[in-house]
Amino acid sequence: MAERVHPSAKPNGNGTNAAAVNPTAAAKPPQFPPPKNQMYNPNRIPYRPTPTAYHRHNRRRCTCRRCFCLCCFWSILIICTVLLLAAIAGAGFYFLFRPKPPAFSVSSLKITQFKLATSSDDTTRLTAKLNLTLSSKNPNKKLIYNYDAVSLTVNSNSVVLANGSFTGFSSGPNNITIIHSTLSMASQVLDADSISSLKSDLKRKNGLPLKVLLDTMVVAKMDKLKSKKVGIRVTCEGIHEKIPTGKTPAVASTTNAKCKADLRMKILKWTF
C-alpha cells in the first residue's frame, strides 16, 4: 500500500510568503461598486435650479438702470433741442433787425476845483469838483433802450477823484441823449500811494490822465418784446486835463477820448 505525503503545517524557513512574492497584490486597495447616484442613467432629467431672490433682485436692478438711462437720454435730447431752437430764433432775430449796442462819447469835462491839503497830523485830503457832459446814441431803427439811474466816477490811475449820478432816461431809435452831471469829492483822505501817484501825474505836460466810468442797468424793448434788465459799464479813456489856476476852470482834452460799453452779468456773488 502506497504511502501518502502530507504537507507540513509549519512554514518552511527557506521559503517566502505569497505577500512577499507579490507585494503589489497585497498593497492594492479593494474595489467597491460605484454609488447609485453616480451611475450613468440616460433617462435621468438634468438638474435645473429654480430662480432665487438674488436673481429676481438682479433683474429688478437691470430694469431700474434701463429706465434711468432712458430718462437721461430723453432729458439730454430735449435740452439740446431747446438750445438749438433758441439759437435759431436768436440768429433769425439778429439777421432781421441787426441790433447794435448803444454808443457813448465824452463831450466835455471841466475841473472847477482841485485841492490837496495836508493837515497837522500828516493826513492829506482831496477836494475836487468836475462838470461832465456825455452823449448817448441809440443807432438802432426799432430798438428802445431804457436806462436806470446812472452812477458816474472819474479816476486817475485808480485814484478816485470825484463821484456823481444822473437820473434814468429812455433812448429812442436813432436818438442822441445828452447827460450833464456835476461830480465832486469832499475832503477824501488819501493814502501814501495815491498821493505819490497824483503828485507825479501833476508834473506831466499833458496833465492828469483821467478815466470816466459809467455804471447802470438797461432794458432793450421793441414793440411787445422786452429783454431782461442787464448791467452795462461804459469806460471812457484818453482824457487829459491840467489843474485849474485861480477861479478859471480847466478844460480837458477829449479829442482822443474813446468809450467802450460792456455788459456786466452777475452770477451769485461774482460780476462779469
Short mmCIF file of C-alpha atoms in Angstrom, two decimals:
data_model
loop_
_atom_site.label_atom_id
_atom_site.label_comp_id
_atom_site.label_asym_id
_atom_site.label_seq_id
_atom_site.Cartn_x
_atom_site.Cartn_y
_atom_site.Cartn_z
CA MET A 1 0.00 0.00 0.00
CA ALA A 2 1.46 3.30 -1.06
CA GLU A 3 2.39 5.99 1.42
CA ARG A 4 0.68 9.39 1.41
CA VAL A 5 2.71 12.56 1.56
CA HIS A 6 1.14 15.26 3.74
CA PRO A 7 2.36 18.86 3.53
CA SER A 8 3.95 20.20 6.62
CA ALA A 9 1.89 22.64 8.65
CA LYS A 10 4.96 24.61 9.66
CA PRO A 11 6.27 27.25 7.28
CA ASN A 12 9.48 26.46 5.57
CA GLY A 13 12.27 28.62 6.83
CA ASN A 14 13.86 28.89 3.43
CA GLY A 15 10.58 29.61 1.61
CA THR A 16 8.89 33.02 1.10
CA ASN A 17 5.37 34.13 1.81
CA ALA A 18 2.89 34.90 -1.03
CA ALA A 19 2.72 38.54 0.05
CA ALA A 20 6.45 38.81 -0.14
CA VAL A 21 6.46 37.23 -3.60
CA ASN A 22 3.77 39.62 -4.95
CA PRO A 23 3.80 42.87 -2.86
CA THR A 24 1.58 44.78 -5.41
CA ALA A 25 -1.28 42.42 -4.89
CA ALA A 26 -1.09 42.93 -1.16
CA ALA A 27 -0.95 46.81 -1.33
CA LYS A 28 -3.81 47.25 -3.84
CA PRO A 29 -6.97 48.57 -2.10
CA PRO A 30 -10.17 46.68 -2.50
CA GLN A 31 -12.57 47.74 -5.28
CA PHE A 32 -16.11 48.86 -4.36
CA PRO A 33 -19.03 49.33 -6.70
CA PRO A 34 -19.90 52.98 -7.53
CA PRO A 35 -22.81 54.58 -5.73
CA LYS A 36 -26.15 54.57 -7.43
CA ASN A 37 -26.40 58.35 -7.80
CA GLN A 38 -23.11 58.44 -9.75
CA MET A 39 -24.09 55.79 -12.20
CA TYR A 40 -24.91 56.91 -15.71
CA ASN A 41 -28.60 56.96 -16.44
CA PRO A 42 -29.66 58.13 -19.91
CA ASN A 43 -33.27 58.61 -18.78
CA ARG A 44 -32.35 60.92 -15.93
CA ILE A 45 -33.79 64.52 -16.05
CA PRO A 46 -30.98 67.15 -15.75
CA TYR A 47 -30.98 69.39 -12.72
CA ARG A 48 -32.23 72.92 -13.26
CA PRO A 49 -32.08 75.31 -10.29
CA THR A 50 -35.16 77.41 -9.63
CA PRO A 51 -34.77 81.25 -9.66
CA THR A 52 -33.88 82.64 -6.26
CA ALA A 53 -34.38 86.04 -4.64
CA TYR A 54 -30.95 87.12 -5.87
CA HIS A 55 -31.90 86.57 -9.50
CA ARG A 56 -35.14 88.49 -9.02
CA HIS A 57 -33.25 91.39 -7.37
CA ASN A 58 -30.67 91.43 -10.17
CA ARG A 59 -33.43 91.55 -12.79
CA ARG A 60 -35.11 94.45 -10.95
CA ARG A 61 -31.79 96.29 -10.80
CA CYS A 62 -31.29 95.94 -14.56
CA THR A 63 -34.81 97.31 -15.17
CA CYS A 64 -34.19 100.38 -12.96
CA ARG A 65 -30.86 101.04 -14.66
CA ARG A 66 -32.51 100.87 -18.06
CA CYS A 67 -35.21 103.36 -17.01
CA PHE A 68 -32.55 105.72 -15.65
CA CYS A 69 -30.56 105.57 -18.90
CA LEU A 70 -33.70 106.27 -20.94
CA CYS A 71 -34.61 109.25 -18.75
CA CYS A 72 -31.10 110.70 -19.11
CA PHE A 73 -31.15 110.20 -22.86
CA TRP A 74 -34.51 111.93 -23.36
CA SER A 75 -33.59 114.76 -20.97
CA ILE A 76 -30.37 115.50 -22.85
CA LEU A 77 -32.19 115.27 -26.17
CA ILE A 78 -34.89 117.74 -25.04
CA ILE A 79 -32.30 120.21 -23.67
CA CYS A 80 -30.27 120.07 -26.89
CA THR A 81 -33.44 120.61 -28.93
CA VAL A 82 -34.46 123.65 -26.87
CA LEU A 83 -30.96 125.15 -27.16
CA LEU A 84 -30.96 124.56 -30.90
CA LEU A 85 -34.36 126.25 -31.31
CA ALA A 86 -33.22 129.19 -29.16
CA ALA A 87 -30.08 129.57 -31.27
CA ILE A 88 -32.13 129.51 -34.46
CA ALA A 89 -34.56 132.11 -33.07
CA GLY A 90 -31.69 134.34 -31.93
CA ALA A 91 -29.97 134.09 -35.29
CA GLY A 92 -33.22 134.94 -37.07
CA PHE A 93 -33.82 137.95 -34.80
CA TYR A 94 -30.28 139.20 -35.40
CA PHE A 95 -30.45 138.94 -39.19
CA LEU A 96 -33.88 140.56 -39.30
CA PHE A 97 -33.31 143.56 -37.03
CA ARG A 98 -29.49 143.85 -36.80
CA PRO A 99 -29.40 145.15 -33.18
CA LYS A 100 -26.47 147.39 -32.27
CA PRO A 101 -25.15 148.36 -28.81
CA PRO A 102 -25.50 151.96 -27.63
CA ALA A 103 -22.65 154.36 -28.31
CA PHE A 104 -21.25 156.80 -25.72
CA SER A 105 -18.85 159.70 -26.05
CA VAL A 106 -17.40 162.45 -23.83
CA SER A 107 -18.48 165.88 -24.99
CA SER A 108 -16.68 167.94 -22.35
CA LEU A 109 -15.01 167.66 -18.96
CA LYS A 110 -14.04 170.60 -16.75
CA ILE A 111 -12.29 170.68 -13.39
CA THR A 112 -13.63 173.62 -11.41
CA GLN A 113 -11.93 172.74 -8.13
CA PHE A 114 -8.93 170.61 -7.22
CA LYS A 115 -7.12 170.83 -3.90
CA LEU A 116 -4.70 168.64 -1.99
CA ALA A 117 -4.43 169.79 1.64
CA THR A 118 -2.12 168.31 4.27
CA SER A 119 -3.20 168.80 7.90
CA SER A 120 -1.07 168.94 11.04
CA ASP A 121 -1.43 165.20 11.61
CA ASP A 122 0.22 164.49 8.21
CA THR A 123 -3.01 163.37 6.53
CA THR A 124 -3.65 164.55 3.01
CA ARG A 125 -7.21 165.24 1.91
CA LEU A 126 -8.56 165.68 -1.61
CA THR A 127 -11.31 168.11 -2.55
CA ALA A 128 -12.40 168.16 -6.19
CA LYS A 129 -15.33 169.21 -8.36
CA LEU A 130 -15.89 168.40 -12.03
CA ASN A 131 -18.51 169.15 -14.67
CA LEU A 132 -19.04 166.26 -17.09
CA THR A 133 -21.06 166.10 -20.30
CA LEU A 134 -21.69 162.77 -22.04
CA SER A 135 -23.74 161.83 -25.08
CA SER A 136 -25.58 158.53 -25.52
CA LYS A 137 -26.62 157.45 -29.01
CA ASN A 138 -29.04 154.69 -29.98
CA PRO A 139 -28.07 153.58 -33.52
CA ASN A 140 -30.97 151.12 -33.92
CA LYS A 141 -34.08 151.72 -36.01
CA LYS A 142 -36.60 149.84 -33.87
CA LEU A 143 -34.97 149.16 -30.50
CA ILE A 144 -35.56 151.37 -27.47
CA TYR A 145 -33.10 151.45 -24.55
CA ASN A 146 -34.47 152.23 -21.08
CA TYR A 147 -31.74 153.13 -18.57
CA ASP A 148 -31.94 153.14 -14.78
CA ALA A 149 -30.15 155.71 -12.64
CA VAL A 150 -26.56 156.24 -13.82
CA SER A 151 -23.54 156.16 -11.49
CA LEU A 152 -20.52 158.23 -12.63
CA THR A 153 -16.93 158.04 -11.41
CA VAL A 154 -13.76 159.82 -12.53
CA ASN A 155 -10.42 158.14 -11.77
CA SER A 156 -6.78 158.98 -12.30
CA ASN A 157 -4.60 155.86 -12.21
CA SER A 158 -7.01 154.03 -9.86
CA VAL A 159 -7.32 157.10 -7.60
CA VAL A 160 -10.96 158.21 -7.32
CA LEU A 161 -11.20 161.95 -7.93
CA ALA A 162 -14.97 162.51 -7.91
CA ASN A 163 -18.33 160.71 -7.92
CA GLY A 164 -21.70 161.67 -9.32
CA SER A 165 -25.02 160.39 -10.65
CA PHE A 166 -27.67 161.01 -13.28
CA THR A 167 -31.34 160.14 -13.41
CA GLY A 168 -32.62 157.31 -15.57
CA PHE A 169 -33.69 158.05 -19.13
CA SER A 170 -35.04 156.44 -22.27
CA SER A 171 -33.22 156.47 -25.60
CA GLY A 172 -35.44 156.01 -28.65
CA PRO A 173 -34.44 154.76 -32.11
CA ASN A 174 -31.76 156.92 -33.79
CA ASN A 175 -31.82 159.25 -30.81
CA ILE A 176 -28.99 161.09 -29.01
CA THR A 177 -29.32 161.86 -25.28
CA ILE A 178 -27.09 164.44 -23.57
CA ILE A 179 -26.06 163.73 -19.98
CA HIS A 180 -24.96 166.66 -17.78
CA SER A 181 -23.67 165.87 -14.30
CA THR A 182 -21.57 167.50 -11.57
CA LEU A 183 -19.14 165.19 -9.81
CA SER A 184 -17.49 166.06 -6.50
CA MET A 185 -15.25 164.76 -3.75
CA ALA A 186 -15.13 166.47 -0.35
CA SER A 187 -12.14 166.06 1.99
CA GLN A 188 -11.32 162.50 0.99
CA VAL A 189 -8.34 161.08 2.94
CA LEU A 190 -5.67 159.65 0.62
CA ASP A 191 -3.05 157.04 1.37
CA ALA A 192 0.66 157.42 0.61
CA ASP A 193 0.50 155.57 -2.72
CA SER A 194 -2.39 157.71 -4.01
CA ILE A 195 -0.61 160.91 -3.00
CA SER A 196 2.62 159.96 -4.74
CA SER A 197 0.71 158.89 -7.87
CA LEU A 198 -1.21 162.17 -8.07
CA LYS A 199 1.87 164.33 -7.47
CA SER A 200 3.83 162.55 -10.19
CA ASP A 201 0.92 162.91 -12.66
CA LEU A 202 0.55 166.62 -11.89
CA LYS A 203 4.09 167.20 -13.17
CA ARG A 204 3.26 165.87 -16.64
CA LYS A 205 2.85 168.27 -19.54
CA ASN A 206 -0.45 166.76 -20.61
CA GLY A 207 -1.85 166.89 -17.10
CA LEU A 208 -3.75 164.22 -15.22
CA PRO A 209 -4.80 161.11 -17.17
CA LEU A 210 -8.50 160.70 -16.47
CA LYS A 211 -10.87 157.78 -16.84
CA VAL A 212 -14.65 158.10 -16.75
CA LEU A 213 -16.73 155.10 -15.58
CA LEU A 214 -20.49 154.89 -16.13
CA ASP A 215 -22.49 152.09 -14.48
CA THR A 216 -26.20 151.47 -14.97
CA MET A 217 -28.88 148.91 -15.82
CA VAL A 218 -30.56 148.82 -19.22
CA VAL A 219 -33.58 147.13 -20.80
CA ALA A 220 -33.99 146.72 -24.57
CA LYS A 221 -37.55 146.99 -25.86
CA MET A 222 -39.10 146.53 -29.31
CA ASP A 223 -42.88 146.62 -29.81
CA LYS A 224 -44.21 143.99 -27.37
CA LEU A 225 -40.86 142.27 -26.90
CA LYS A 226 -38.83 143.20 -23.85
CA SER A 227 -35.49 141.90 -22.63
CA LYS A 228 -34.41 141.31 -19.06
CA LYS A 229 -32.58 144.03 -17.19
CA VAL A 230 -28.82 143.70 -17.58
CA GLY A 231 -25.92 145.73 -16.26
CA ILE A 232 -23.76 147.87 -18.50
CA ARG A 233 -20.45 149.60 -17.82
CA VAL A 234 -19.09 152.35 -20.08
CA THR A 235 -15.37 153.12 -19.84
CA CYS A 236 -14.00 156.31 -21.42
CA GLU A 237 -10.22 156.75 -21.63
CA GLY A 238 -7.76 159.00 -23.42
CA ILE A 239 -8.71 162.15 -21.46
CA HIS A 240 -6.06 164.55 -20.09
CA GLU A 241 -6.60 167.66 -18.02
CA LYS A 242 -4.46 170.15 -16.13
CA ILE A 243 -5.20 171.56 -12.71
CA PRO A 244 -7.07 174.91 -12.76
CA THR A 245 -5.24 178.02 -11.67
CA GLY A 246 -7.33 180.53 -9.77
CA LYS A 247 -11.05 180.60 -10.44
CA THR A 248 -10.81 179.71 -14.13
CA PRO A 249 -11.85 176.07 -14.70
CA ALA A 250 -9.53 173.78 -16.60
CA VAL A 251 -10.95 172.25 -19.78
CA ALA A 252 -9.89 168.70 -20.51
CA SER A 253 -8.69 167.48 -23.87
CA THR A 254 -11.26 164.97 -25.16
CA THR A 255 -10.18 164.71 -28.80
CA ASN A 256 -8.59 161.28 -28.21
CA ALA A 257 -11.29 160.06 -25.83
CA LYS A 258 -12.77 156.66 -26.65
CA CYS A 259 -15.67 155.00 -24.85
CA LYS A 260 -16.39 151.28 -24.70
CA ALA A 261 -19.63 149.71 -23.44
CA ASP A 262 -19.53 146.24 -21.83
CA LEU A 263 -22.35 144.15 -20.44
CA ARG A 264 -21.99 143.17 -16.79
CA MET A 265 -23.64 139.91 -15.69
CA LYS A 266 -23.89 138.94 -12.04
CA ILE A 267 -23.79 135.25 -11.05
CA LEU A 268 -24.22 134.68 -7.31
CA LYS A 269 -21.52 136.94 -5.77
CA TRP A 270 -19.42 137.46 -8.88
CA THR A 271 -19.90 140.16 -11.52
CA PHE A 272 -18.51 139.66 -15.02
#
